[in-house]
């Protein structure tokens, strides 16, 4: 049976499985080696020249990483992928393969903290102009793009603003403007939505989150749809890559020009852990969705809770878009809620017994954090508000434990606030 015909829940387990090449092992071996031996100089030369496929050195390519790349490309319905040492590395290489000084990046303003800092403080230093737009306001995207726009960037579910932009509409603006749409789909995963089916051109993930699912390994991936044609009048840098790699021009540029030279390599052990996590992605995501809705409903009714921000609640302005875009499969499993003030948030966190307080999300365990005083502590107050953070806000990554236990832990901690 061709892998492409397998249903998603099967593909997460069987995609890119090669037991016959792995001495019949059912899990990919961890090819823990810095380099690979060649018998002849002729052969090494051919592999270096790209005339023959092969593995040379871990920073370039690695067989365990390749299995993860193939499986993730299959899950997203993409053409080819490159795994990277972290989600931030994936975002960096995905965009640096496209942008150069003088170019414009148009991005949704609902971004993970480090992505915001990368765009706002780092890219701008290298002469890349970054225009921030309200992610879910299509007219703002339309007004911001110009011939100088070389890429559009958006998060499928904004972390932590919890907004759900209309990917199809943004992809259409990108297409008309002859620029690729790069989507960070970390919070949705291909379980909820496959952005290529809505017209996006590149997908990135922090695999650290739901794809791994156990908080066991940091990692990232860039996946190319192969559907953007990189017109040479607008992307002259691509000419040589198009000549060498044809439809693979973008992913070849990501790999050959940026990933290898920046050294944004994933370790094979990290890839192995992510591959194991992927096996249960579909099952985990199903439970994450149910638990997130149940916890959001509980919080919305709780007298100590001032507000709840979760696209799964009809009170969210993004509810209808999320319902349509995620086809009723769910709304993600990240939510934020408000207590009286910062002190109340600290008191709530101090009193949790089961739920972990830490800086991560997408783990099978339920996690909370107070972003105002932690990840965003070095931001100015104005920038914190701009990024959707307020002192009264607690962020929750809802896990897959029994929902009764999660609710009971929240209930007893809220009682002490
Ligand atoms: C939406 C999103 N993108 C990217 C990242 C960065 O991923 P990593 O920590 O693997 O570099 C994160 C991390 O929380 C995230 O939430």
Short mmCIF file of C-alpha atoms and ligand atoms in Angstrom, two decimals:
data_model
loop_
_atom_site.label_atom_id
_atom_site.label_comp_id
_atom_site.label_asym_id
_atom_site.label_seq_id
_atom_site.Cartn_x
_atom_site.Cartn_y
_atom_site.Cartn_z
CA UNK A 1 0.00 0.00 0.00
CA UNK A 2 1.45 3.40 -1.00
CA UNK A 3 2.26 5.54 2.04
CA UNK A 4 0.43 8.50 0.54
CA UNK A 5 -2.84 6.54 0.68
CA UNK A 6 -2.59 5.73 4.36
CA UNK A 7 -4.89 7.53 6.75
CA UNK A 8 -3.29 10.10 9.07
CA UNK A 9 -3.54 7.90 12.18
CA UNK A 10 -1.66 5.13 10.35
CA UNK A 11 0.85 7.42 8.67
CA UNK A 12 2.04 8.82 12.01
CA UNK A 13 3.14 5.26 12.84
CA UNK A 14 4.12 3.76 9.49
CA UNK A 15 5.31 6.75 7.47
CA UNK A 16 8.94 6.34 6.30
CA UNK A 17 9.35 3.05 8.20
CA UNK A 18 12.21 1.03 6.65
CA UNK A 19 12.66 -2.14 8.76
CA UNK A 20 14.31 -3.96 5.87
CA UNK A 21 17.10 -1.38 5.87
CA UNK A 22 17.32 -1.44 9.67
CA UNK A 23 18.25 -5.12 10.17
CA UNK A 24 14.49 -5.76 10.72
CA UNK A 25 14.29 -3.33 13.64
CA UNK A 26 10.88 -1.72 13.92
CA UNK A 27 12.27 1.56 15.22
CA UNK A 28 14.78 3.63 13.29
CA UNK A 29 18.30 2.99 14.58
CA UNK A 30 20.07 6.01 16.09
CA UNK A 31 22.89 6.58 13.64
CA UNK A 32 25.09 8.22 16.25
CA UNK A 33 28.13 9.08 14.19
CA UNK A 34 29.80 12.34 13.19
CA UNK A 35 30.74 11.04 9.76
CA UNK A 36 30.37 8.14 7.34
CA UNK A 37 33.23 6.17 5.74
CA UNK A 38 33.79 6.01 1.98
CA UNK A 39 35.89 3.36 0.25
CA UNK A 40 36.92 5.53 -2.66
CA UNK A 41 37.67 9.19 -3.28
CA UNK A 42 35.55 8.94 -6.47
CA UNK A 43 32.46 8.02 -4.46
CA UNK A 44 32.92 10.76 -1.85
CA UNK A 45 33.40 13.26 -4.65
CA UNK A 46 30.14 12.14 -6.29
CA UNK A 47 28.21 12.52 -3.04
CA UNK A 48 29.73 15.94 -2.35
CA UNK A 49 28.82 16.99 -5.89
CA UNK A 50 25.23 15.84 -5.34
CA UNK A 51 25.45 13.29 -8.18
CA UNK A 52 24.83 10.46 -5.77
CA UNK A 53 22.79 10.37 -2.56
CA UNK A 54 24.70 9.53 0.58
CA UNK A 55 25.65 10.54 4.06
CA UNK A 56 28.92 12.37 4.67
CA UNK A 57 28.87 14.22 7.98
CA UNK A 58 26.21 14.74 10.64
CA UNK A 59 25.92 18.50 10.14
CA UNK A 60 25.01 17.81 6.52
CA UNK A 61 22.68 14.82 6.70
CA UNK A 62 22.02 11.88 8.96
CA UNK A 63 19.94 8.71 8.37
CA UNK A 64 17.89 8.99 11.60
CA UNK A 65 17.17 12.62 10.84
CA UNK A 66 16.20 11.62 7.31
CA UNK A 67 13.55 9.20 8.57
CA UNK A 68 12.02 11.97 10.67
CA UNK A 69 12.20 14.36 7.71
CA UNK A 70 10.41 11.88 5.47
CA UNK A 71 7.71 11.12 8.02
CA UNK A 72 7.02 14.79 8.74
CA UNK A 73 6.88 15.65 5.03
CA UNK A 74 4.33 12.84 4.56
CA UNK A 75 2.22 14.02 7.49
CA UNK A 76 2.04 17.56 6.15
CA UNK A 77 1.51 16.39 2.56
CA UNK A 78 4.72 18.21 1.62
CA UNK A 79 7.49 17.39 -0.82
CA UNK A 80 10.60 17.38 1.35
CA UNK A 81 11.76 18.44 4.81
CA UNK A 82 14.87 19.41 6.74
CA UNK A 83 14.96 18.86 10.50
CA UNK A 84 16.81 21.38 12.63
CA UNK A 85 18.16 21.60 16.17
CA UNK A 86 15.16 23.59 17.44
CA UNK A 87 11.94 25.23 16.31
CA UNK A 88 13.70 28.61 16.32
CA UNK A 89 16.41 27.16 14.07
CA UNK A 90 13.67 26.02 11.67
CA UNK A 91 12.10 29.50 11.53
CA UNK A 92 15.52 31.10 11.07
CA UNK A 93 16.67 28.87 8.21
CA UNK A 94 13.24 28.85 6.53
CA UNK A 95 13.29 32.64 6.24
CA UNK A 96 17.00 33.29 5.72
CA UNK A 97 16.84 31.06 2.64
CA UNK A 98 14.35 33.57 1.20
CA UNK A 99 15.22 37.01 2.57
CA UNK A 100 18.15 39.32 2.04
CA UNK A 101 18.92 42.91 3.07
CA UNK A 102 16.37 45.31 1.59
CA UNK A 103 13.55 42.72 1.48
CA UNK A 104 10.32 42.95 3.39
CA UNK A 105 8.75 40.29 5.58
CA UNK A 106 5.07 40.69 6.39
CA UNK A 107 4.15 38.80 9.53
CA UNK A 108 1.17 38.31 11.77
CA UNK A 109 1.78 40.12 15.06
CA UNK A 110 0.67 37.14 17.10
CA UNK A 111 3.95 35.34 17.56
CA UNK A 112 5.87 33.14 19.93
CA UNK A 113 8.19 35.36 22.00
CA UNK A 114 11.51 34.33 20.41
CA UNK A 115 10.04 34.59 16.92
CA UNK A 116 8.97 38.16 17.70
CA UNK A 117 12.47 38.97 19.00
CA UNK A 118 14.12 37.31 15.99
CA UNK A 119 12.06 39.38 13.57
CA UNK A 120 11.93 42.63 15.51
CA UNK A 121 15.46 42.78 16.94
CA UNK A 122 17.63 40.54 14.76
CA UNK A 123 16.33 40.46 11.17
CA UNK A 124 15.97 44.25 11.22
CA UNK A 125 19.68 44.54 12.15
CA UNK A 126 20.53 42.79 8.89
CA UNK A 127 18.46 45.20 6.79
CA UNK A 128 15.29 43.11 6.52
CA UNK A 129 12.20 45.26 6.97
CA UNK A 130 9.52 43.59 9.07
CA UNK A 131 5.89 44.70 8.88
CA UNK A 132 3.60 43.43 11.64
CA UNK A 133 -0.11 43.04 10.91
CA UNK A 134 -3.06 41.88 13.03
CA UNK A 135 -2.96 38.18 12.11
CA UNK A 136 -6.69 37.68 11.71
CA UNK A 137 -7.41 40.97 9.84
CA UNK A 138 -7.19 40.08 6.18
CA UNK A 139 -7.37 43.70 5.06
CA UNK A 140 -4.18 44.45 7.05
CA UNK A 141 -2.30 41.72 5.14
CA UNK A 142 -3.65 43.09 1.87
CA UNK A 143 -2.51 46.61 2.70
CA UNK A 144 0.93 45.56 3.96
CA UNK A 145 2.16 43.49 1.00
CA UNK A 146 4.09 45.06 -1.85
CA UNK A 147 6.48 43.96 -4.59
CA UNK A 148 9.23 44.20 -1.95
CA UNK A 149 7.45 41.59 0.20
CA UNK A 150 9.48 38.42 -0.20
CA UNK A 151 7.67 36.30 2.39
CA UNK A 152 4.57 36.24 4.59
CA UNK A 153 4.67 34.51 7.98
CA UNK A 154 1.90 33.45 10.34
CA UNK A 155 1.23 31.09 13.24
CA UNK A 156 -1.74 28.72 12.76
CA UNK A 157 -2.80 29.37 16.35
CA UNK A 158 -1.01 32.38 17.82
CA UNK A 159 0.99 31.66 20.98
CA UNK A 160 -0.21 33.09 23.35
CA UNK A 161 -2.82 35.39 21.78
CA UNK A 162 -4.90 32.33 20.83
CA UNK A 163 -6.04 33.83 17.56
CA UNK A 164 -6.74 31.69 14.50
CA UNK A 165 -6.03 33.48 11.22
CA UNK A 166 -7.69 32.43 7.99
CA UNK A 167 -4.84 30.59 6.26
CA UNK A 168 -6.63 30.21 2.93
CA UNK A 169 -7.24 33.96 2.66
CA UNK A 170 -3.64 34.83 3.62
CA UNK A 171 -2.28 32.22 1.18
CA UNK A 172 -4.33 33.81 -1.57
CA UNK A 173 -2.82 37.23 -0.82
CA UNK A 174 0.63 35.63 -0.90
CA UNK A 175 -0.09 33.94 -4.24
CA UNK A 176 -1.39 37.13 -5.84
CA UNK A 177 1.65 39.00 -4.56
CA UNK A 178 4.07 36.34 -5.87
CA UNK A 179 5.51 35.65 -2.39
CA UNK A 180 5.50 32.44 -0.34
CA UNK A 181 3.43 31.98 2.81
CA UNK A 182 5.44 30.39 5.63
CA UNK A 183 3.28 28.94 8.40
CA UNK A 184 4.38 28.02 11.91
CA UNK A 185 1.92 25.23 12.61
CA UNK A 186 3.42 24.11 15.93
CA UNK A 187 0.24 24.56 17.96
CA UNK A 188 -2.06 22.89 15.44
CA UNK A 189 0.11 20.05 14.09
CA UNK A 190 -0.99 18.29 10.88
CA UNK A 191 -3.62 16.53 13.02
CA UNK A 192 -5.73 19.71 13.04
CA UNK A 193 -4.80 21.30 9.73
CA UNK A 194 -2.46 20.77 6.78
CA UNK A 195 -1.61 24.33 5.67
CA UNK A 196 -0.45 23.16 2.19
CA UNK A 197 -4.03 22.13 1.43
CA UNK A 198 -5.04 25.75 2.09
CA UNK A 199 -2.37 27.18 -0.22
CA UNK A 200 0.60 27.75 2.12
CA UNK A 201 4.04 27.13 0.63
CA UNK A 202 6.29 26.32 3.59
CA UNK A 203 5.45 24.88 7.00
CA UNK A 204 7.68 25.02 10.06
CA UNK A 205 7.24 23.36 13.43
CA UNK A 206 8.86 23.28 16.77
CA UNK A 207 8.89 19.47 17.04
CA UNK A 208 9.65 20.01 20.75
CA UNK A 209 5.91 20.40 21.36
CA UNK A 210 3.07 18.07 20.29
CA UNK A 211 5.05 16.21 17.63
CA UNK A 212 7.42 14.92 20.29
CA UNK A 213 4.70 15.05 22.92
CA UNK A 214 6.76 14.09 25.94
CA UNK A 215 8.94 17.12 26.51
CA UNK A 216 11.85 14.80 25.75
CA UNK A 217 13.72 16.59 22.95
CA UNK A 218 14.05 20.02 21.40
CA UNK A 219 13.84 20.12 17.60
CA UNK A 220 12.38 21.76 14.54
CA UNK A 221 11.49 21.13 10.93
CA UNK A 222 11.08 23.07 7.69
CA UNK A 223 8.76 21.42 5.17
CA UNK A 224 8.57 22.52 1.55
CA UNK A 225 5.36 22.04 -0.42
CA UNK A 226 7.28 22.35 -3.70
CA UNK A 227 4.48 24.56 -5.04
CA UNK A 228 6.13 27.98 -5.14
CA UNK A 229 8.00 28.75 -8.35
CA UNK A 230 10.42 31.46 -7.13
CA UNK A 231 10.11 33.86 -10.10
CA UNK A 232 13.60 34.91 -11.07
CA UNK A 233 12.83 38.62 -11.47
CA UNK A 234 11.83 38.68 -7.81
CA UNK A 235 14.14 35.99 -6.38
CA UNK A 236 17.39 36.20 -8.40
CA UNK A 237 19.25 34.19 -5.71
CA UNK A 238 17.12 31.18 -6.60
CA UNK A 239 18.33 30.87 -10.21
CA UNK A 240 21.28 28.64 -9.39
CA UNK A 241 19.17 26.47 -7.07
CA UNK A 242 16.42 26.10 -9.66
CA UNK A 243 18.99 25.03 -12.19
CA UNK A 244 20.52 22.51 -9.82
CA UNK A 245 17.41 21.18 -8.08
CA UNK A 246 14.35 22.16 -10.15
CA UNK A 247 11.21 21.88 -8.01
CA UNK A 248 13.43 21.19 -5.00
CA UNK A 249 15.07 24.64 -5.31
CA UNK A 250 13.78 26.02 -2.00
CA UNK A 251 14.52 23.04 0.22
CA UNK A 252 17.92 22.67 -1.48
CA UNK A 253 18.66 26.34 -0.67
CA UNK A 254 17.46 25.91 2.92
CA UNK A 255 19.75 22.91 3.28
CA UNK A 256 22.79 23.79 1.19
CA UNK A 257 23.06 27.53 1.77
CA UNK A 258 21.70 28.12 5.28
CA UNK A 259 21.23 24.95 7.38
CA UNK A 260 24.65 23.47 6.69
CA UNK A 261 26.54 26.75 7.02
CA UNK A 262 24.72 27.98 10.12
CA UNK A 263 25.16 24.53 11.64
CA UNK A 264 21.53 24.27 12.76
CA UNK A 265 21.78 20.49 12.94
CA UNK A 266 19.46 18.17 14.80
CA UNK A 267 21.11 15.36 16.75
CA UNK A 268 20.01 11.87 15.66
CA UNK A 269 19.10 10.98 19.23
CA UNK A 270 16.70 13.94 19.35
CA UNK A 271 15.17 12.77 16.06
CA UNK A 272 14.81 9.24 17.42
CA UNK A 273 12.90 10.53 20.45
CA UNK A 274 10.63 12.61 18.22
CA UNK A 275 9.97 9.60 15.97
CA UNK A 276 8.85 7.58 18.99
CA UNK A 277 6.62 10.45 20.10
CA UNK A 278 5.05 10.75 16.65
CA UNK A 279 3.68 7.20 16.83
CA UNK A 280 1.03 8.40 19.30
CA UNK A 281 0.40 11.88 17.87
CA UNK A 282 -3.12 11.18 16.61
CA UNK A 283 -4.24 9.56 19.86
CA UNK A 284 -2.66 12.23 22.01
CA UNK A 285 -4.12 15.07 19.95
CA UNK A 286 -7.60 13.57 20.21
CA UNK A 287 -7.38 13.59 24.02
CA UNK A 288 -5.69 17.03 24.11
CA UNK A 289 -8.66 18.49 22.21
CA UNK A 290 -11.26 16.98 24.53
CA UNK A 291 -9.42 17.97 27.70
CA UNK A 292 -8.79 21.53 26.51
CA UNK A 293 -12.48 22.12 25.80
CA UNK A 294 -13.51 20.61 29.14
CA UNK A 295 -10.97 22.67 31.11
CA UNK A 296 -11.88 25.88 29.25
CA UNK A 297 -15.58 25.31 30.05
CA UNK A 298 -14.76 24.66 33.70
CA UNK A 299 -12.65 27.82 33.93
CA UNK A 300 -15.23 29.96 32.16
CA UNK A 301 -17.76 29.09 34.88
CA UNK A 302 -15.36 29.50 37.82
CA UNK A 303 -16.11 32.59 39.96
CA UNK A 304 -12.41 33.40 40.51
CA UNK A 305 -11.65 33.36 36.78
CA UNK A 306 -12.15 36.76 35.10
CA UNK A 307 -11.84 35.63 31.50
CA UNK A 308 -10.80 32.64 29.35
CA UNK A 309 -9.18 32.94 25.93
CA UNK A 310 -9.52 29.73 23.92
CA UNK A 311 -10.67 29.36 20.29
CA UNK A 312 -12.79 26.36 21.31
CA UNK A 313 -15.17 28.58 23.28
CA UNK A 314 -17.99 30.31 21.40
CA UNK A 315 -16.93 33.47 23.31
CA UNK A 316 -13.69 33.57 21.28
CA UNK A 317 -13.81 35.81 18.21
CA UNK A 318 -11.79 33.08 16.44
CA UNK A 319 -14.22 30.26 17.21
CA UNK A 320 -15.90 30.13 13.79
CA UNK A 321 -12.62 30.32 11.81
CA UNK A 322 -11.10 27.61 13.99
CA UNK A 323 -14.15 25.37 13.63
CA UNK A 324 -14.05 25.68 9.85
CA UNK A 325 -10.27 25.52 9.44
CA UNK A 326 -9.77 22.57 11.82
CA UNK A 327 -12.85 20.82 10.44
CA UNK A 328 -14.34 20.10 13.86
CA UNK A 329 -11.33 18.07 15.01
CA UNK A 330 -10.66 20.51 17.82
CA UNK A 331 -9.18 23.88 18.70
CA UNK A 332 -5.68 23.09 19.96
CA UNK A 333 -4.85 22.59 23.61
CA UNK A 334 -3.29 25.87 24.66
CA UNK A 335 -5.42 28.40 26.50
CA UNK A 336 -5.00 31.46 28.67
CA UNK A 337 -7.14 32.71 31.52
CA UNK A 338 -7.19 35.72 33.81
CA UNK A 339 -7.23 35.98 37.60
CA UNK A 340 -7.55 39.12 39.73
CA UNK A 341 -3.92 40.18 39.39
CA UNK A 342 -0.30 38.94 39.27
CA UNK A 343 -0.36 38.00 42.99
CA UNK A 344 -3.40 35.77 42.42
CA UNK A 345 -1.60 34.05 39.50
CA UNK A 346 1.45 33.38 41.67
CA UNK A 347 -0.76 32.02 44.47
CA UNK A 348 -2.60 29.76 42.01
CA UNK A 349 0.67 28.38 40.60
CA UNK A 350 2.16 27.86 44.08
CA UNK A 351 -0.82 25.73 45.09
CA UNK A 352 -0.95 23.39 42.10
CA UNK A 353 -0.14 19.83 43.11
CA UNK A 354 -0.39 17.74 39.94
CA UNK A 355 0.07 20.28 37.16
CA UNK A 356 3.65 21.29 36.35
CA UNK A 357 4.84 24.88 36.28
CA UNK A 358 7.44 25.19 33.53
CA UNK A 359 8.40 26.82 30.24
CA UNK A 360 7.18 24.44 27.54
CA UNK A 361 3.95 23.38 25.88
CA UNK A 362 2.56 20.46 23.94
CA UNK A 363 3.68 17.90 26.52
CA UNK A 364 1.33 15.08 27.50
CA UNK A 365 1.45 16.58 31.01
CA UNK A 366 -0.61 19.67 31.84
CA UNK A 367 1.67 22.71 32.19
CA UNK A 368 1.17 26.28 33.34
CA UNK A 369 3.24 29.44 33.21
CA UNK A 370 2.84 33.13 34.07
CA UNK A 371 4.38 34.68 30.94
CA UNK A 372 4.40 38.31 32.21
CA UNK A 373 6.94 37.49 34.94
CA UNK A 374 8.86 34.77 33.08
CA UNK A 375 9.37 34.53 29.29
CA UNK A 376 8.44 38.20 28.79
CA UNK A 377 10.10 39.63 31.88
CA UNK A 378 12.77 41.49 29.87
CA UNK A 379 10.17 43.09 27.54
CA UNK A 380 8.94 46.64 28.16
CA UNK A 381 5.40 46.78 29.53
CA UNK A 382 4.21 48.18 26.22
CA UNK A 383 5.77 45.29 24.28
CA UNK A 384 4.27 42.77 26.69
CA UNK A 385 0.76 44.14 26.09
CA UNK A 386 1.47 44.28 22.35
CA UNK A 387 2.30 40.57 22.48
CA UNK A 388 -0.96 39.77 24.25
CA UNK A 389 0.54 39.42 27.73
CA UNK A 390 -0.98 40.99 30.82
CA UNK A 391 -0.03 40.59 34.52
CA UNK A 392 -3.26 38.69 35.29
CA UNK A 393 -2.71 36.02 32.59
CA UNK A 394 -1.91 32.33 33.16
CA UNK A 395 -1.11 30.19 30.14
CA UNK A 396 -2.12 26.52 30.23
CA UNK A 397 -0.96 23.73 27.97
CA UNK A 398 -3.64 21.15 28.59
CA UNK A 399 -2.29 17.62 28.84
CA UNK A 400 -3.80 14.19 28.35
CA UNK A 401 -4.27 13.11 31.97
CA UNK A 402 -7.76 12.19 33.23
CA UNK A 403 -9.68 15.46 32.93
CA UNK A 404 -11.19 14.97 36.39
CA UNK A 405 -7.71 15.11 37.94
CA UNK A 406 -6.75 18.23 35.99
CA UNK A 407 -9.98 19.99 36.97
CA UNK A 408 -9.67 18.93 40.63
CA UNK A 409 -6.12 20.29 40.78
CA UNK A 410 -7.17 23.61 39.22
CA UNK A 411 -10.20 23.79 41.53
CA UNK A 412 -8.23 23.28 44.73
CA UNK A 413 -5.52 25.76 43.66
CA UNK A 414 -8.14 28.37 42.67
CA UNK A 415 -9.81 27.94 46.06
CA UNK A 416 -6.58 29.19 47.71
CA UNK A 417 -6.35 32.35 45.58
C1 LIG B 1 4.65 28.53 18.08
C2 LIG B 1 6.09 28.27 18.41
N1 LIG B 1 7.00 28.34 17.45
C3 LIG B 1 8.31 28.13 17.70
C4 LIG B 1 8.76 27.84 18.96
C5 LIG B 1 10.23 27.64 19.20
O1 LIG B 1 10.51 26.29 19.34
P1 LIG B 1 11.84 25.73 20.04
O2 LIG B 1 11.70 26.03 21.50
O3 LIG B 1 11.81 24.28 19.69
O4 LIG B 1 12.99 26.45 19.45
C6 LIG B 1 7.84 27.75 20.01
C7 LIG B 1 8.29 27.45 21.38
O5 LIG B 1 7.54 27.53 22.34
C8 LIG B 1 6.47 27.98 19.73
O6 LIG B 1 5.53 27.92 20.70
#
